[in-house]
Amino acid sequence: MDIGGSHVKIRTQAVEEERRVESGPTMTAAEMVAAVKSLADGWHYDVVSIGYPGPVHDNRPSRDPAHLGPGWAGHDFAQSFGRPVKVVNDALMQAIGSYRGGRMLFLGLGTGLGMALILEGVCHPLEAGHLPYRKGKSFEDYVSEAAREARGKHKWRASVADVAQRLDAAFLPDEVVIGGGNVEHLKTLPPRCRRGDNALAFLGGFRLWAEPKLVL
C-alpha cells in the first residue's frame, strides 16, 4: 500500500486493479487500517508492504506524518493487519520500484518532497527536503504541491530543475529519477534525470519481499 496526503492506494501482485480511499489531514493510523481492510475485502494476501510518508525506524513510523492525523508513530501494523509487514518511507518504496542498478537518487514530487538514495542495492531514505534552500525556506517549500499552486507552474518548474541539479551535484548519483504525482506537470526534465511513475511504488512494495539482495 502507498500512503499519501490525499489518498491511500492498494494493490496486490495477483490483481492489477488499484483501489484507493481518501486520506487527508485528520486520518489516524487506526482509521487507515480500518479503511484498507474494508477496501481489500475479497482479496487474498500473505504479506503487506507499506510506503509511509515519514521516517521509519525498526519497521514502524518514528513520527507522525506532516500531512495526516495523529497516532502513527510506533504503530504496530503487523499486529493490526495480522500479517508480516514491511514498512519503509514512501519515497523509498517508489525508488525501489524505479531502481535499475548502480547509484540512483530519487525525488518524489507530491504533497511534499520525498527523497531516497540507492547505492548498489543499498537502500536509504532521506529527509533532505527539509534542508534550507532560499529565503529561509526549504527545498520542499519551493517544489511541493502547495508551491506549484501558489507560485504557478512556470516558477515551480524552474525550482524543480534547480533543486534537482543541486542535489545531483551533492549526491553524485549515476542518474536522478523524478517521480511522485506531480511529475506529470513537468514538460521536460533536467539533465541526467529520468521520469518516474507513482505506479512503481507498488512494484517497490513487491520487490521488498521478492528481492532479498536489496539492503534496507
PDB file of C-alpha atoms in Angstrom, residues 1-173:
ATOM      1  CA  MET A   1       0.000   0.000   0.000  1.00  0.00           C
ATOM      2  CA  ASP A   2       1.072   3.574  -0.731  1.00  0.00           C
ATOM      3  CA  ILE A   3       0.007   6.132   1.889  1.00  0.00           C
ATOM      4  CA  GLY A   4      -0.244   9.699   0.622  1.00  0.00           C
ATOM      5  CA  GLY A   5      -1.508  13.026   1.863  1.00  0.00           C
ATOM      6  CA  SER A   6      -4.673  12.810  -0.239  1.00  0.00           C
ATOM      7  CA  HIS A   7      -5.195   9.056  -0.838  1.00  0.00           C
ATOM      8  CA  VAL A   8      -4.180   5.604   0.379  1.00  0.00           C
ATOM      9  CA  LYS A   9      -3.728   3.269  -2.610  1.00  0.00           C
ATOM     10  CA  ILE A  10      -3.502  -0.519  -2.523  1.00  0.00           C
ATOM     11  CA  ARG A  11      -2.768  -3.338  -4.983  1.00  0.00           C
ATOM     12  CA  THR A  12      -1.735  -6.991  -4.930  1.00  0.00           C
ATOM     13  CA  GLN A  13       0.633  -8.910  -7.188  1.00  0.00           C
ATOM     14  CA  ALA A  14      -2.199 -11.218  -8.232  1.00  0.00           C
ATOM     15  CA  VAL A  15      -4.684  -8.437  -9.051  1.00  0.00           C
ATOM     16  CA  GLU A  16      -3.608  -5.462 -11.171  1.00  0.00           C
ATOM     17  CA  GLU A  17      -6.619  -3.437 -10.070  1.00  0.00           C
ATOM     18  CA  GLU A  18      -5.712  -0.432  -7.928  1.00  0.00           C
ATOM     19  CA  ARG A  19      -8.068   0.561  -5.150  1.00  0.00           C
ATOM     20  CA  ARG A  20      -7.909   3.829  -3.227  1.00  0.00           C
ATOM     21  CA  VAL A  21      -9.528   5.688  -0.373  1.00  0.00           C
ATOM     22  CA  GLU A  22      -9.224   9.352   0.591  1.00  0.00           C
ATOM     23  CA  SER A  23      -6.809  10.143   3.429  1.00  0.00           C
ATOM     24  CA  GLY A  24      -6.329  13.800   4.427  1.00  0.00           C
ATOM     25  CA  PRO A  25      -5.022  15.801   7.388  1.00  0.00           C
ATOM     26  CA  THR A  26      -7.146  14.076  10.057  1.00  0.00           C
ATOM     27  CA  MET A  27      -6.642  10.403   9.157  1.00  0.00           C
ATOM     28  CA  THR A  28      -5.115   8.384  12.010  1.00  0.00           C
ATOM     29  CA  ALA A  29      -3.246   5.093  11.707  1.00  0.00           C
ATOM     30  CA  ALA A  30      -6.200   3.170  13.132  1.00  0.00           C
ATOM     31  CA  GLU A  31      -8.571   4.806  10.634  1.00  0.00           C
ATOM     32  CA  MET A  32      -6.217   3.923   7.778  1.00  0.00           C
ATOM     33  CA  VAL A  33      -6.068   0.265   8.855  1.00  0.00           C
ATOM     34  CA  ALA A  34      -9.857   0.035   9.053  1.00  0.00           C
ATOM     35  CA  ALA A  35     -10.270   1.729   5.661  1.00  0.00           C
ATOM     36  CA  VAL A  36      -7.708  -0.530   3.967  1.00  0.00           C
ATOM     37  CA  LYS A  37      -9.206  -3.711   5.429  1.00  0.00           C
ATOM     38  CA  SER A  38     -12.575  -2.689   4.029  1.00  0.00           C
ATOM     39  CA  LEU A  39     -11.017  -1.700   0.708  1.00  0.00           C
ATOM     40  CA  ALA A  40      -9.210  -5.054   0.397  1.00  0.00           C
ATOM     41  CA  ASP A  41     -12.339  -7.106   1.044  1.00  0.00           C
ATOM     42  CA  GLY A  42     -12.283 -10.175  -1.215  1.00  0.00           C
ATOM     43  CA  TRP A  43      -8.534 -10.058  -1.816  1.00  0.00           C
ATOM     44  CA  HIS A  44      -6.135 -12.741  -0.545  1.00  0.00           C
ATOM     45  CA  TYR A  45      -2.745 -11.533   0.680  1.00  0.00           C
ATOM     46  CA  ASP A  46       0.025 -13.168   2.722  1.00  0.00           C
ATOM     47  CA  VAL A  47       2.267 -10.173   3.487  1.00  0.00           C
ATOM     48  CA  VAL A  48       1.954  -6.387   3.468  1.00  0.00           C
ATOM     49  CA  SER A  49       4.283  -3.631   2.247  1.00  0.00           C
ATOM     50  CA  ILE A  50       3.625  -0.088   3.427  1.00  0.00           C
ATOM     51  CA  GLY A  51       5.038   3.092   1.900  1.00  0.00           C
ATOM     52  CA  TYR A  52       4.786   5.577   4.771  1.00  0.00           C
ATOM     53  CA  PRO A  53       5.052   9.380   4.288  1.00  0.00           C
ATOM     54  CA  GLY A  54       7.617   9.975   7.005  1.00  0.00           C
ATOM     55  CA  PRO A  55      10.670   8.488   8.728  1.00  0.00           C
ATOM     56  CA  VAL A  56      10.635   4.806   9.705  1.00  0.00           C
ATOM     57  CA  HIS A  57      12.672   3.036  12.397  1.00  0.00           C
ATOM     58  CA  ASP A  58      12.606  -0.667  13.323  1.00  0.00           C
ATOM     59  CA  ASN A  59       9.831  -1.301  10.801  1.00  0.00           C
ATOM     60  CA  ARG A  60       7.499   1.277  12.384  1.00  0.00           C
ATOM     61  CA  PRO A  61       6.861   5.008  11.834  1.00  0.00           C
ATOM     62  CA  SER A  62       9.146   7.016  14.080  1.00  0.00           C
ATOM     63  CA  ARG A  63       6.999  10.160  13.999  1.00  0.00           C
ATOM     64  CA  ASP A  64       3.597  11.247  12.775  1.00  0.00           C
ATOM     65  CA  PRO A  65       3.435  12.457   9.148  1.00  0.00           C
ATOM     66  CA  ALA A  66       3.192  16.156   8.333  1.00  0.00           C
ATOM     67  CA  HIS A  67       0.090  15.833   6.142  1.00  0.00           C
ATOM     68  CA  LEU A  68      -2.022  13.261   8.042  1.00  0.00           C
ATOM     69  CA  GLY A  69      -3.553  12.922  11.508  1.00  0.00           C
ATOM     70  CA  PRO A  70      -2.022  11.657  14.786  1.00  0.00           C
ATOM     71  CA  GLY A  71      -1.371   8.163  16.128  1.00  0.00           C
ATOM     72  CA  TRP A  72       1.123   6.844  13.572  1.00  0.00           C
ATOM     73  CA  ALA A  73       4.409   6.904  15.491  1.00  0.00           C
ATOM     74  CA  GLY A  74       5.230   3.438  16.827  1.00  0.00           C
ATOM     75  CA  HIS A  75       2.053   1.859  15.432  1.00  0.00           C
ATOM     76  CA  ASP A  76       2.360  -1.938  15.079  1.00  0.00           C
ATOM     77  CA  PHE A  77       0.922  -2.578  11.609  1.00  0.00           C
ATOM     78  CA  ALA A  78       1.803  -6.297  11.684  1.00  0.00           C
ATOM     79  CA  GLN A  79      -0.491  -6.711  14.656  1.00  0.00           C
ATOM     80  CA  SER A  80      -3.198  -4.555  13.061  1.00  0.00           C
ATOM     81  CA  PHE A  81      -3.235  -6.487   9.783  1.00  0.00           C
ATOM     82  CA  GLY A  82      -2.431  -9.906  11.227  1.00  0.00           C
ATOM     83  CA  ARG A  83       0.247 -10.430   8.547  1.00  0.00           C
ATOM     84  CA  PRO A  84       4.017  -9.956   8.262  1.00  0.00           C
ATOM     85  CA  VAL A  85       4.581  -6.291   7.363  1.00  0.00           C
ATOM     86  CA  LYS A  86       7.482  -4.280   5.964  1.00  0.00           C
ATOM     87  CA  VAL A  87       7.226  -0.514   6.450  1.00  0.00           C
ATOM     88  CA  VAL A  88       9.503   1.852   4.505  1.00  0.00           C
ATOM     89  CA  ASN A  89       9.392   5.529   3.670  1.00  0.00           C
ATOM     90  CA  ASP A  90       7.039   6.099   0.720  1.00  0.00           C
ATOM     91  CA  ALA A  91       9.708   7.766  -1.422  1.00  0.00           C
ATOM     92  CA  LEU A  92      11.999   4.803  -0.811  1.00  0.00           C
ATOM     93  CA  MET A  93       9.304   2.350  -1.876  1.00  0.00           C
ATOM     94  CA  GLN A  94       8.806   4.150  -5.189  1.00  0.00           C
ATOM     95  CA  ALA A  95      12.580   4.428  -5.565  1.00  0.00           C
ATOM     96  CA  ILE A  96      12.939   0.653  -5.164  1.00  0.00           C
ATOM     97  CA  GLY A  97      10.328   0.163  -7.873  1.00  0.00           C
ATOM     98  CA  SER A  98      12.247   2.574 -10.146  1.00  0.00           C
ATOM     99  CA  TYR A  99      15.714   1.141  -9.497  1.00  0.00           C
ATOM    100  CA  ARG A 100      17.708  -0.326 -12.393  1.00  0.00           C
ATOM    101  CA  GLY A 101      21.098  -0.660 -10.702  1.00  0.00           C
ATOM    102  CA  GLY A 102      24.094   1.498  -9.806  1.00  0.00           C
ATOM    103  CA  ARG A 103      23.720   4.732  -7.858  1.00  0.00           C
ATOM    104  CA  MET A 104      20.288   6.335  -8.081  1.00  0.00           C
ATOM    105  CA  LEU A 105      18.822   9.414  -6.392  1.00  0.00           C
ATOM    106  CA  PHE A 106      15.020   9.532  -6.254  1.00  0.00           C
ATOM    107  CA  LEU A 107      12.993  12.738  -5.889  1.00  0.00           C
ATOM    108  CA  GLY A 108       9.261  12.374  -5.276  1.00  0.00           C
ATOM    109  CA  LEU A 109       7.159  15.400  -6.191  1.00  0.00           C
ATOM    110  CA  GLY A 110       3.937  15.028  -4.251  1.00  0.00           C
ATOM    111  CA  THR A 111       2.249  16.778  -1.349  1.00  0.00           C
ATOM    112  CA  GLY A 112       5.806  17.419  -0.168  1.00  0.00           C
ATOM    113  CA  LEU A 113       9.240  16.387  -1.461  1.00  0.00           C
ATOM    114  CA  GLY A 114      10.285  12.795  -0.821  1.00  0.00           C
ATOM    115  CA  MET A 115      13.849  11.605  -1.354  1.00  0.00           C
ATOM    116  CA  ALA A 116      15.720   8.318  -1.334  1.00  0.00           C
ATOM    117  CA  LEU A 117      19.142   7.073  -2.362  1.00  0.00           C
ATOM    118  CA  ILE A 118      20.008   3.582  -3.577  1.00  0.00           C
ATOM    119  CA  LEU A 119      23.714   2.756  -3.876  1.00  0.00           C
ATOM    120  CA  GLU A 120      24.462  -0.609  -5.497  1.00  0.00           C
ATOM    121  CA  GLY A 121      21.366  -2.177  -3.923  1.00  0.00           C
ATOM    122  CA  VAL A 122      21.710  -0.490  -0.522  1.00  0.00           C
ATOM    123  CA  CYS A 123      18.503   1.490   0.055  1.00  0.00           C
ATOM    124  CA  HIS A 124      18.398   4.595   2.235  1.00  0.00           C
ATOM    125  CA  PRO A 125      15.552   7.103   2.753  1.00  0.00           C
ATOM    126  CA  LEU A 126      16.459  10.789   3.017  1.00  0.00           C
ATOM    127  CA  GLU A 127      14.781  13.712   4.781  1.00  0.00           C
ATOM    128  CA  ALA A 128      16.817  16.289   2.838  1.00  0.00           C
ATOM    129  CA  GLY A 129      13.706  18.006   1.505  1.00  0.00           C
ATOM    130  CA  HIS A 130      13.570  19.995   4.746  1.00  0.00           C
ATOM    131  CA  LEU A 131      17.078  21.431   4.384  1.00  0.00           C
ATOM    132  CA  PRO A 132      17.382  25.235   3.919  1.00  0.00           C
ATOM    133  CA  TYR A 133      17.216  26.398   0.318  1.00  0.00           C
ATOM    134  CA  ARG A 134      16.283  30.055  -0.211  1.00  0.00           C
ATOM    135  CA  LYS A 135      14.927  32.989   1.819  1.00  0.00           C
ATOM    136  CA  GLY A 136      14.736  30.894   4.985  1.00  0.00           C
ATOM    137  CA  LYS A 137      12.639  28.244   3.253  1.00  0.00           C
ATOM    138  CA  SER A 138      13.372  24.610   2.449  1.00  0.00           C
ATOM    139  CA  PHE A 139      13.633  22.685  -0.821  1.00  0.00           C
ATOM    140  CA  GLU A 140      10.155  21.315  -0.131  1.00  0.00           C
ATOM    141  CA  ASP A 141       8.722  24.824   0.261  1.00  0.00           C
ATOM    142  CA  TYR A 142       9.663  25.527  -3.366  1.00  0.00           C
ATOM    143  CA  VAL A 143       8.744  22.247  -5.102  1.00  0.00           C
ATOM    144  CA  SER A 144       5.758  20.912  -3.139  1.00  0.00           C
ATOM    145  CA  GLU A 145       2.213  20.749  -4.477  1.00  0.00           C
ATOM    146  CA  ALA A 146       1.314  23.833  -2.437  1.00  0.00           C
ATOM    147  CA  ALA A 147       4.236  25.701  -4.029  1.00  0.00           C
ATOM    148  CA  ARG A 148       3.057  24.766  -7.541  1.00  0.00           C
ATOM    149  CA  GLU A 149      -0.435  26.030  -6.785  1.00  0.00           C
ATOM    150  CA  ALA A 150       0.765  29.241  -5.094  1.00  0.00           C
ATOM    151  CA  ARG A 151       3.660  30.214  -7.400  1.00  0.00           C
ATOM    152  CA  GLY A 152       2.392  28.891 -10.729  1.00  0.00           C
ATOM    153  CA  LYS A 153       3.755  26.150 -12.945  1.00  0.00           C
ATOM    154  CA  HIS A 154       6.475  28.225 -14.635  1.00  0.00           C
ATOM    155  CA  LYS A 155       8.246  29.221 -11.408  1.00  0.00           C
ATOM    156  CA  TRP A 156       7.616  25.791  -9.898  1.00  0.00           C
ATOM    157  CA  ARG A 157       9.215  24.021 -12.870  1.00  0.00           C
ATOM    158  CA  ALA A 158      12.260  26.305 -12.655  1.00  0.00           C
ATOM    159  CA  SER A 159      12.617  25.479  -8.965  1.00  0.00           C
ATOM    160  CA  VAL A 160      12.300  21.726  -9.615  1.00  0.00           C
ATOM    161  CA  ALA A 161      15.061  21.927 -12.228  1.00  0.00           C
ATOM    162  CA  ASP A 162      17.331  23.917  -9.916  1.00  0.00           C
ATOM    163  CA  VAL A 163      16.726  21.654  -6.903  1.00  0.00           C
ATOM    164  CA  ALA A 164      17.308  18.510  -8.966  1.00  0.00           C
ATOM    165  CA  GLN A 165      20.599  19.834 -10.322  1.00  0.00           C
ATOM    166  CA  ARG A 166      21.818  20.942  -6.883  1.00  0.00           C
ATOM    167  CA  LEU A 167      21.025  17.547  -5.344  1.00  0.00           C
ATOM    168  CA  ASP A 168      22.567  15.753  -8.317  1.00  0.00           C
ATOM    169  CA  ALA A 169      25.791  17.701  -7.703  1.00  0.00           C
ATOM    170  CA  ALA A 170      25.660  16.965  -3.957  1.00  0.00           C
ATOM    171  CA  PHE A 171      24.985  13.200  -4.065  1.00  0.00           C
ATOM    172  CA  LEU A 172      26.789  12.293  -7.342  1.00  0.00           C
ATOM    173  CA  PRO A 173      24.388   9.544  -8.481  1.00  0.00           C
TER     174      PRO A 173
END
